[in-house]
Amino acid sequence: MDLHSTHAPTPIPCPSCGDVQTHDVATVVIVSENPELQDEIRRGRFQLHQCPNCGHTIYLITPMRYFDAEQGLDVLLLPEAMEVSWRAHLDTPATRVVFGMEALTEKVVCSAADLDDVWVEIAKIDCFRRGVLGNLSVDRRPRIHKVDKEGLHARRPSPFLIRHTRFEEIQQHPEAWEAEFKALGSDPYVDMGRILLPGA
Ligand SMILES: [Zn+2]
């Protein structure tokens, strides 16, 4: 592969006060070249920026490719606003497309823990169906940010845990999740958002 980690100056408006600043934002991250960036992404610190004008904190995002040959991850990161029209933005083949930095963190964390991301999304749907997480909505989608001995941890809608025992139990009954598996596992957009967002 002749790709290298790359960044480019990009003007990005603050969503809170509208102040536009130009930032050096990554367009390509090659993990073998910059393992420290993978670590920043896993810790949720990558391109996390505080607006000097109003103090609002945002992730600086421009379309970015994330390659981790060791984990077999080839992810296209796009701004959240592009989620509904994701097909139009997938101009180069990627194994995964994600919207927003938290979604990238989730893929990186789950891949490092050898968890199949289609089953991760199904496990979240299972939580909602069991009423553990209140109503199912796009904004309340949990994002896994840590996997440890107990299970999969998310901060949203409020901090919660999918225990490994439950995660394994779900996978033992694939017949119960046939429709979801088909809907979520057929292309690079592996996110419960595609079930929740009209048109996605
Ligand atoms: Zn601001």
PDB file of C-alpha atoms and ligand atoms in Angstrom:
ATOM      1  CA  MET A   1       0.000   0.000   0.000  1.00  0.00           C
ATOM      2  CA  ASP A   2       1.462   3.374  -0.978  1.00  0.00           C
ATOM      3  CA  LEU A   3      -0.819   5.360   1.314  1.00  0.00           C
ATOM      4  CA  HIS A   4       0.669   7.304   4.206  1.00  0.00           C
ATOM      5  CA  SER A   5      -0.767   9.085   7.210  1.00  0.00           C
ATOM      6  CA  THR A   6      -1.823  12.507   5.952  1.00  0.00           C
ATOM      7  CA  HIS A   7      -3.432  15.639   7.290  1.00  0.00           C
ATOM      8  CA  ALA A   8      -4.670  18.837   5.674  1.00  0.00           C
ATOM      9  CA  PRO A   9      -5.584  22.344   6.846  1.00  0.00           C
ATOM     10  CA  THR A  10      -9.368  22.437   7.012  1.00  0.00           C
ATOM     11  CA  PRO A  11     -11.649  25.337   8.007  1.00  0.00           C
ATOM     12  CA  ILE A  12     -14.213  24.037  10.517  1.00  0.00           C
ATOM     13  CA  PRO A  13     -16.991  26.167  12.050  1.00  0.00           C
ATOM     14  CA  CYS A  14     -17.766  25.808  15.763  1.00  0.00           C
ATOM     15  CA  PRO A  15     -21.302  24.338  15.925  1.00  0.00           C
ATOM     16  CA  SER A  16     -22.010  26.450  18.997  1.00  0.00           C
ATOM     17  CA  CYS A  17     -20.797  29.973  18.157  1.00  0.00           C
ATOM     18  CA  GLY A  18     -20.092  29.662  14.420  1.00  0.00           C
ATOM     19  CA  ASP A  19     -16.496  30.843  14.737  1.00  0.00           C
ATOM     20  CA  VAL A  20     -14.538  29.359  11.815  1.00  0.00           C
ATOM     21  CA  GLN A  21     -10.984  28.218  12.466  1.00  0.00           C
ATOM     22  CA  THR A  22      -8.570  26.338  10.263  1.00  0.00           C
ATOM     23  CA  HIS A  23      -7.257  23.135  11.814  1.00  0.00           C
ATOM     24  CA  ASP A  24      -4.764  20.546  10.698  1.00  0.00           C
ATOM     25  CA  VAL A  25      -7.132  17.588  10.396  1.00  0.00           C
ATOM     26  CA  ALA A  26      -6.184  13.998   9.559  1.00  0.00           C
ATOM     27  CA  THR A  27      -7.375  12.682   6.202  1.00  0.00           C
ATOM     28  CA  VAL A  28      -5.541   9.333   6.391  1.00  0.00           C
ATOM     29  CA  VAL A  29      -4.384   7.429   9.486  1.00  0.00           C
ATOM     30  CA  ILE A  30      -2.130   4.400   8.954  1.00  0.00           C
ATOM     31  CA  VAL A  31      -1.869   2.638  12.301  1.00  0.00           C
ATOM     32  CA  SER A  32       1.455   0.922  11.520  1.00  0.00           C
ATOM     33  CA  GLU A  33       2.979   4.394  10.924  1.00  0.00           C
ATOM     34  CA  ASN A  34       1.264   6.153  13.822  1.00  0.00           C
ATOM     35  CA  PRO A  35       0.283   3.704  16.566  1.00  0.00           C
ATOM     36  CA  GLU A  36      -0.088   6.669  18.949  1.00  0.00           C
ATOM     37  CA  LEU A  37      -3.082   7.875  16.918  1.00  0.00           C
ATOM     38  CA  GLN A  38      -4.856   4.551  17.457  1.00  0.00           C
ATOM     39  CA  ASP A  39      -4.315   5.011  21.168  1.00  0.00           C
ATOM     40  CA  GLU A  40      -5.748   8.549  21.037  1.00  0.00           C
ATOM     41  CA  ILE A  41      -8.797   7.290  19.142  1.00  0.00           C
ATOM     42  CA  ARG A  42      -9.370   4.511  21.696  1.00  0.00           C
ATOM     43  CA  ARG A  43      -9.179   7.019  24.542  1.00  0.00           C
ATOM     44  CA  GLY A  44     -11.574   9.398  22.794  1.00  0.00           C
ATOM     45  CA  ARG A  45      -8.901  12.116  22.655  1.00  0.00           C
ATOM     46  CA  PHE A  46      -8.202  12.147  18.927  1.00  0.00           C
ATOM     47  CA  GLN A  47      -8.863  15.575  17.378  1.00  0.00           C
ATOM     48  CA  LEU A  48     -10.928  16.573  20.375  1.00  0.00           C
ATOM     49  CA  HIS A  49     -10.907  20.346  20.267  1.00  0.00           C
ATOM     50  CA  GLN A  50     -12.126  23.126  22.517  1.00  0.00           C
ATOM     51  CA  CYS A  51     -13.322  26.260  20.742  1.00  0.00           C
ATOM     52  CA  PRO A  52     -11.134  29.196  21.916  1.00  0.00           C
ATOM     53  CA  ASN A  53     -14.059  31.571  21.394  1.00  0.00           C
ATOM     54  CA  CYS A  54     -16.870  29.895  23.377  1.00  0.00           C
ATOM     55  CA  GLY A  55     -15.298  26.847  25.045  1.00  0.00           C
ATOM     56  CA  HIS A  56     -17.527  24.325  23.253  1.00  0.00           C
ATOM     57  CA  THR A  57     -15.804  20.967  22.728  1.00  0.00           C
ATOM     58  CA  ILE A  58     -16.056  19.127  19.413  1.00  0.00           C
ATOM     59  CA  TYR A  59     -14.317  16.436  17.426  1.00  0.00           C
ATOM     60  CA  LEU A  60     -12.640  17.874  14.341  1.00  0.00           C
ATOM     61  CA  ILE A  61     -13.789  15.706  11.483  1.00  0.00           C
ATOM     62  CA  THR A  62     -13.231  15.738   7.778  1.00  0.00           C
ATOM     63  CA  PRO A  63     -13.615  12.585   5.658  1.00  0.00           C
ATOM     64  CA  MET A  64     -10.783  10.313   6.850  1.00  0.00           C
ATOM     65  CA  ARG A  65      -9.524   6.806   6.132  1.00  0.00           C
ATOM     66  CA  TYR A  66      -8.332   4.663   8.997  1.00  0.00           C
ATOM     67  CA  PHE A  67      -6.190   1.634   8.088  1.00  0.00           C
ATOM     68  CA  ASP A  68      -5.094  -1.002  10.540  1.00  0.00           C
ATOM     69  CA  ALA A  69      -3.605  -3.896   8.555  1.00  0.00           C
ATOM     70  CA  GLU A  70      -3.013  -5.993  11.664  1.00  0.00           C
ATOM     71  CA  GLN A  71      -6.692  -5.831  12.691  1.00  0.00           C
ATOM     72  CA  GLY A  72      -7.941  -5.926   9.084  1.00  0.00           C
ATOM     73  CA  LEU A  73      -9.709  -2.594   9.620  1.00  0.00           C
ATOM     74  CA  ASP A  74     -10.248  -0.199   6.734  1.00  0.00           C
ATOM     75  CA  VAL A  75     -12.712   2.427   7.931  1.00  0.00           C
ATOM     76  CA  LEU A  76     -14.033   5.562   6.264  1.00  0.00           C
ATOM     77  CA  LEU A  77     -14.871   8.184   8.901  1.00  0.00           C
ATOM     78  CA  LEU A  78     -17.432  10.797   7.847  1.00  0.00           C
ATOM     79  CA  PRO A  79     -19.184  13.649   9.657  1.00  0.00           C
ATOM     80  CA  GLU A  80     -22.426  12.623  11.377  1.00  0.00           C
ATOM     81  CA  ALA A  81     -24.496  14.837   9.066  1.00  0.00           C
ATOM     82  CA  MET A  82     -23.651  12.513   6.151  1.00  0.00           C
ATOM     83  CA  GLU A  83     -25.195   9.439   7.738  1.00  0.00           C
ATOM     84  CA  VAL A  84     -28.559   9.595   5.980  1.00  0.00           C
ATOM     85  CA  SER A  85     -26.938   9.951   2.551  1.00  0.00           C
ATOM     86  CA  TRP A  86     -24.012   7.626   3.285  1.00  0.00           C
ATOM     87  CA  ARG A  87     -24.135   5.762  -0.026  1.00  0.00           C
ATOM     88  CA  ALA A  88     -23.312   8.937  -1.943  1.00  0.00           C
ATOM     89  CA  HIS A  89     -20.137   9.477   0.081  1.00  0.00           C
ATOM     90  CA  LEU A  90     -18.692   5.993  -0.169  1.00  0.00           C
ATOM     91  CA  ASP A  91     -16.564   6.769  -3.216  1.00  0.00           C
ATOM     92  CA  THR A  92     -13.774   4.289  -2.439  1.00  0.00           C
ATOM     93  CA  PRO A  93     -14.322   0.783  -1.136  1.00  0.00           C
ATOM     94  CA  ALA A  94     -13.894   0.477   2.630  1.00  0.00           C
ATOM     95  CA  THR A  95     -14.739  -2.432   4.892  1.00  0.00           C
ATOM     96  CA  ARG A  96     -16.588  -0.066   7.229  1.00  0.00           C
ATOM     97  CA  VAL A  97     -18.085   3.426   7.113  1.00  0.00           C
ATOM     98  CA  VAL A  98     -18.730   5.303  10.377  1.00  0.00           C
ATOM     99  CA  PHE A  99     -20.230   8.681  11.262  1.00  0.00           C
ATOM    100  CA  GLY A 100     -18.643  10.700  14.037  1.00  0.00           C
ATOM    101  CA  MET A 101     -15.548  10.056  16.125  1.00  0.00           C
ATOM    102  CA  GLU A 102     -17.367   8.042  18.802  1.00  0.00           C
ATOM    103  CA  ALA A 103     -18.442   5.581  16.138  1.00  0.00           C
ATOM    104  CA  LEU A 104     -14.816   5.196  15.009  1.00  0.00           C
ATOM    105  CA  THR A 105     -13.656   4.711  18.613  1.00  0.00           C
ATOM    106  CA  GLU A 106     -16.269   1.985  18.984  1.00  0.00           C
ATOM    107  CA  LYS A 107     -15.047   0.079  15.901  1.00  0.00           C
ATOM    108  CA  VAL A 108     -11.409   0.340  16.994  1.00  0.00           C
ATOM    109  CA  VAL A 109     -12.151  -0.741  20.586  1.00  0.00           C
ATOM    110  CA  CYS A 110     -14.372  -3.673  19.546  1.00  0.00           C
ATOM    111  CA  SER A 111     -11.953  -4.832  16.878  1.00  0.00           C
ATOM    112  CA  ALA A 112      -9.075  -4.814  19.398  1.00  0.00           C
ATOM    113  CA  ALA A 113     -11.232  -7.007  21.667  1.00  0.00           C
ATOM    114  CA  ASP A 114     -12.014  -9.367  18.726  1.00  0.00           C
ATOM    115  CA  LEU A 115     -15.740  -8.643  18.869  1.00  0.00           C
ATOM    116  CA  ASP A 116     -17.781  -8.945  15.686  1.00  0.00           C
ATOM    117  CA  ASP A 117     -19.316  -5.503  15.185  1.00  0.00           C
ATOM    118  CA  VAL A 118     -22.521  -6.866  13.622  1.00  0.00           C
ATOM    119  CA  TRP A 119     -23.156  -8.731  16.878  1.00  0.00           C
ATOM    120  CA  VAL A 120     -22.226  -5.635  18.871  1.00  0.00           C
ATOM    121  CA  GLU A 121     -25.011  -3.713  17.113  1.00  0.00           C
ATOM    122  CA  ILE A 122     -27.441  -6.604  17.651  1.00  0.00           C
ATOM    123  CA  ALA A 123     -26.513  -6.681  21.354  1.00  0.00           C
ATOM    124  CA  LYS A 124     -27.431  -2.987  21.604  1.00  0.00           C
ATOM    125  CA  ILE A 125     -30.785  -3.616  19.903  1.00  0.00           C
ATOM    126  CA  ASP A 126     -31.310  -6.470  22.368  1.00  0.00           C
ATOM    127  CA  CYS A 127     -30.763  -4.020  25.256  1.00  0.00           C
ATOM    128  CA  PHE A 128     -33.346  -1.623  23.879  1.00  0.00           C
ATOM    129  CA  ARG A 129     -35.840  -4.435  23.260  1.00  0.00           C
ATOM    130  CA  ARG A 130     -35.472  -5.646  26.813  1.00  0.00           C
ATOM    131  CA  GLY A 131     -36.220  -2.104  27.957  1.00  0.00           C
ATOM    132  CA  VAL A 132     -32.805  -1.645  29.530  1.00  0.00           C
ATOM    133  CA  LEU A 133     -32.133   1.597  27.676  1.00  0.00           C
ATOM    134  CA  GLY A 134     -35.496   3.309  27.426  1.00  0.00           C
ATOM    135  CA  ASN A 135     -36.806   4.242  24.003  1.00  0.00           C
ATOM    136  CA  LEU A 136     -34.883   3.391  20.890  1.00  0.00           C
ATOM    137  CA  SER A 137     -33.800   6.512  19.004  1.00  0.00           C
ATOM    138  CA  VAL A 138     -30.949   7.718  16.837  1.00  0.00           C
ATOM    139  CA  ASP A 139     -29.701  10.208  19.423  1.00  0.00           C
ATOM    140  CA  ARG A 140     -29.760   7.671  22.221  1.00  0.00           C
ATOM    141  CA  ARG A 141     -27.640   5.133  20.367  1.00  0.00           C
ATOM    142  CA  PRO A 142     -25.029   3.736  22.713  1.00  0.00           C
ATOM    143  CA  ARG A 143     -21.375   3.793  21.632  1.00  0.00           C
ATOM    144  CA  ILE A 144     -19.013   1.249  23.129  1.00  0.00           C
ATOM    145  CA  HIS A 145     -15.899   2.990  24.404  1.00  0.00           C
ATOM    146  CA  LYS A 146     -14.304   0.252  26.506  1.00  0.00           C
ATOM    147  CA  VAL A 147     -14.221  -3.551  26.642  1.00  0.00           C
ATOM    148  CA  ASP A 148     -12.907  -5.231  29.777  1.00  0.00           C
ATOM    149  CA  LYS A 149     -13.339  -8.499  31.702  1.00  0.00           C
ATOM    150  CA  GLU A 150     -16.933  -7.600  32.619  1.00  0.00           C
ATOM    151  CA  GLY A 151     -18.126  -6.708  29.173  1.00  0.00           C
ATOM    152  CA  LEU A 152     -18.799  -3.868  26.750  1.00  0.00           C
ATOM    153  CA  HIS A 153     -19.135  -0.405  28.279  1.00  0.00           C
ATOM    154  CA  ALA A 154     -21.035   2.570  26.832  1.00  0.00           C
ATOM    155  CA  ARG A 155     -21.680   6.049  28.230  1.00  0.00           C
ATOM    156  CA  ARG A 156     -24.987   6.685  26.510  1.00  0.00           C
ATOM    157  CA  PRO A 157     -27.935   7.048  27.103  1.00  0.00           C
ATOM    158  CA  SER A 158     -26.473   6.629  30.594  1.00  0.00           C
ATOM    159  CA  PRO A 159     -23.422   4.557  31.517  1.00  0.00           C
ATOM    160  CA  PHE A 160     -24.239   0.896  31.001  1.00  0.00           C
ATOM    161  CA  LEU A 161     -22.697  -2.481  30.424  1.00  0.00           C
ATOM    162  CA  ILE A 162     -23.385  -5.378  28.076  1.00  0.00           C
ATOM    163  CA  ARG A 163     -21.983  -8.353  29.942  1.00  0.00           C
ATOM    164  CA  HIS A 164     -19.902 -10.866  27.991  1.00  0.00           C
ATOM    165  CA  THR A 165     -22.286 -13.603  29.145  1.00  0.00           C
ATOM    166  CA  ARG A 166     -25.230 -11.804  27.504  1.00  0.00           C
ATOM    167  CA  PHE A 167     -23.164 -11.023  24.397  1.00  0.00           C
ATOM    168  CA  GLU A 168     -22.343 -14.723  24.005  1.00  0.00           C
ATOM    169  CA  GLU A 169     -25.910 -15.818  24.768  1.00  0.00           C
ATOM    170  CA  ILE A 170     -27.255 -13.678  21.901  1.00  0.00           C
ATOM    171  CA  GLN A 171     -24.797 -15.179  19.451  1.00  0.00           C
ATOM    172  CA  GLN A 172     -25.921 -18.666  20.416  1.00  0.00           C
ATOM    173  CA  HIS A 173     -29.330 -17.927  18.908  1.00  0.00           C
ATOM    174  CA  PRO A 174     -28.647 -16.513  15.438  1.00  0.00           C
ATOM    175  CA  GLU A 175     -32.079 -17.704  14.253  1.00  0.00           C
ATOM    176  CA  ALA A 176     -33.697 -15.098  16.526  1.00  0.00           C
ATOM    177  CA  TRP A 177     -31.724 -12.292  14.853  1.00  0.00           C
ATOM    178  CA  GLU A 178     -31.811 -13.333  11.210  1.00  0.00           C
ATOM    179  CA  ALA A 179     -33.512 -10.170   9.911  1.00  0.00           C
ATOM    180  CA  GLU A 180     -31.252  -7.822  11.921  1.00  0.00           C
ATOM    181  CA  PHE A 181     -28.159  -9.745  10.900  1.00  0.00           C
ATOM    182  CA  LYS A 182     -29.123  -9.405   7.247  1.00  0.00           C
ATOM    183  CA  ALA A 183     -29.925  -5.691   7.593  1.00  0.00           C
ATOM    184  CA  LEU A 184     -26.740  -4.844   9.485  1.00  0.00           C
ATOM    185  CA  GLY A 185     -24.176  -7.185   7.975  1.00  0.00           C
ATOM    186  CA  SER A 186     -24.619  -6.767   4.243  1.00  0.00           C
ATOM    187  CA  ASP A 187     -22.387  -3.745   3.505  1.00  0.00           C
ATOM    188  CA  PRO A 188     -19.827  -1.410   5.175  1.00  0.00           C
ATOM    189  CA  TYR A 189     -22.423   0.581   7.144  1.00  0.00           C
ATOM    190  CA  VAL A 190     -22.699  -1.617  10.232  1.00  0.00           C
ATOM    191  CA  ASP A 191     -24.667   0.527  12.673  1.00  0.00           C
ATOM    192  CA  MET A 192     -28.092   0.237  14.267  1.00  0.00           C
ATOM    193  CA  GLY A 193     -28.659   3.743  12.848  1.00  0.00           C
ATOM    194  CA  ARG A 194     -29.608   2.187   9.529  1.00  0.00           C
ATOM    195  CA  ILE A 195     -32.604   0.597  11.211  1.00  0.00           C
ATOM    196  CA  LEU A 196     -33.523   3.886  12.944  1.00  0.00           C
ATOM    197  CA  LEU A 197     -32.820   6.510  10.284  1.00  0.00           C
ATOM    198  CA  PRO A 198     -35.413   6.767   7.529  1.00  0.00           C
ATOM    199  CA  GLY A 199     -33.675   6.411   4.185  1.00  0.00           C
ATOM    200  CA  ALA A 200     -30.275   5.339   5.560  1.00  0.00           C
TER     201      ALA A 200
HETATM  202 ZN    ZN B   1     -17.372  28.224  19.662  1.00  0.00          ZN
END
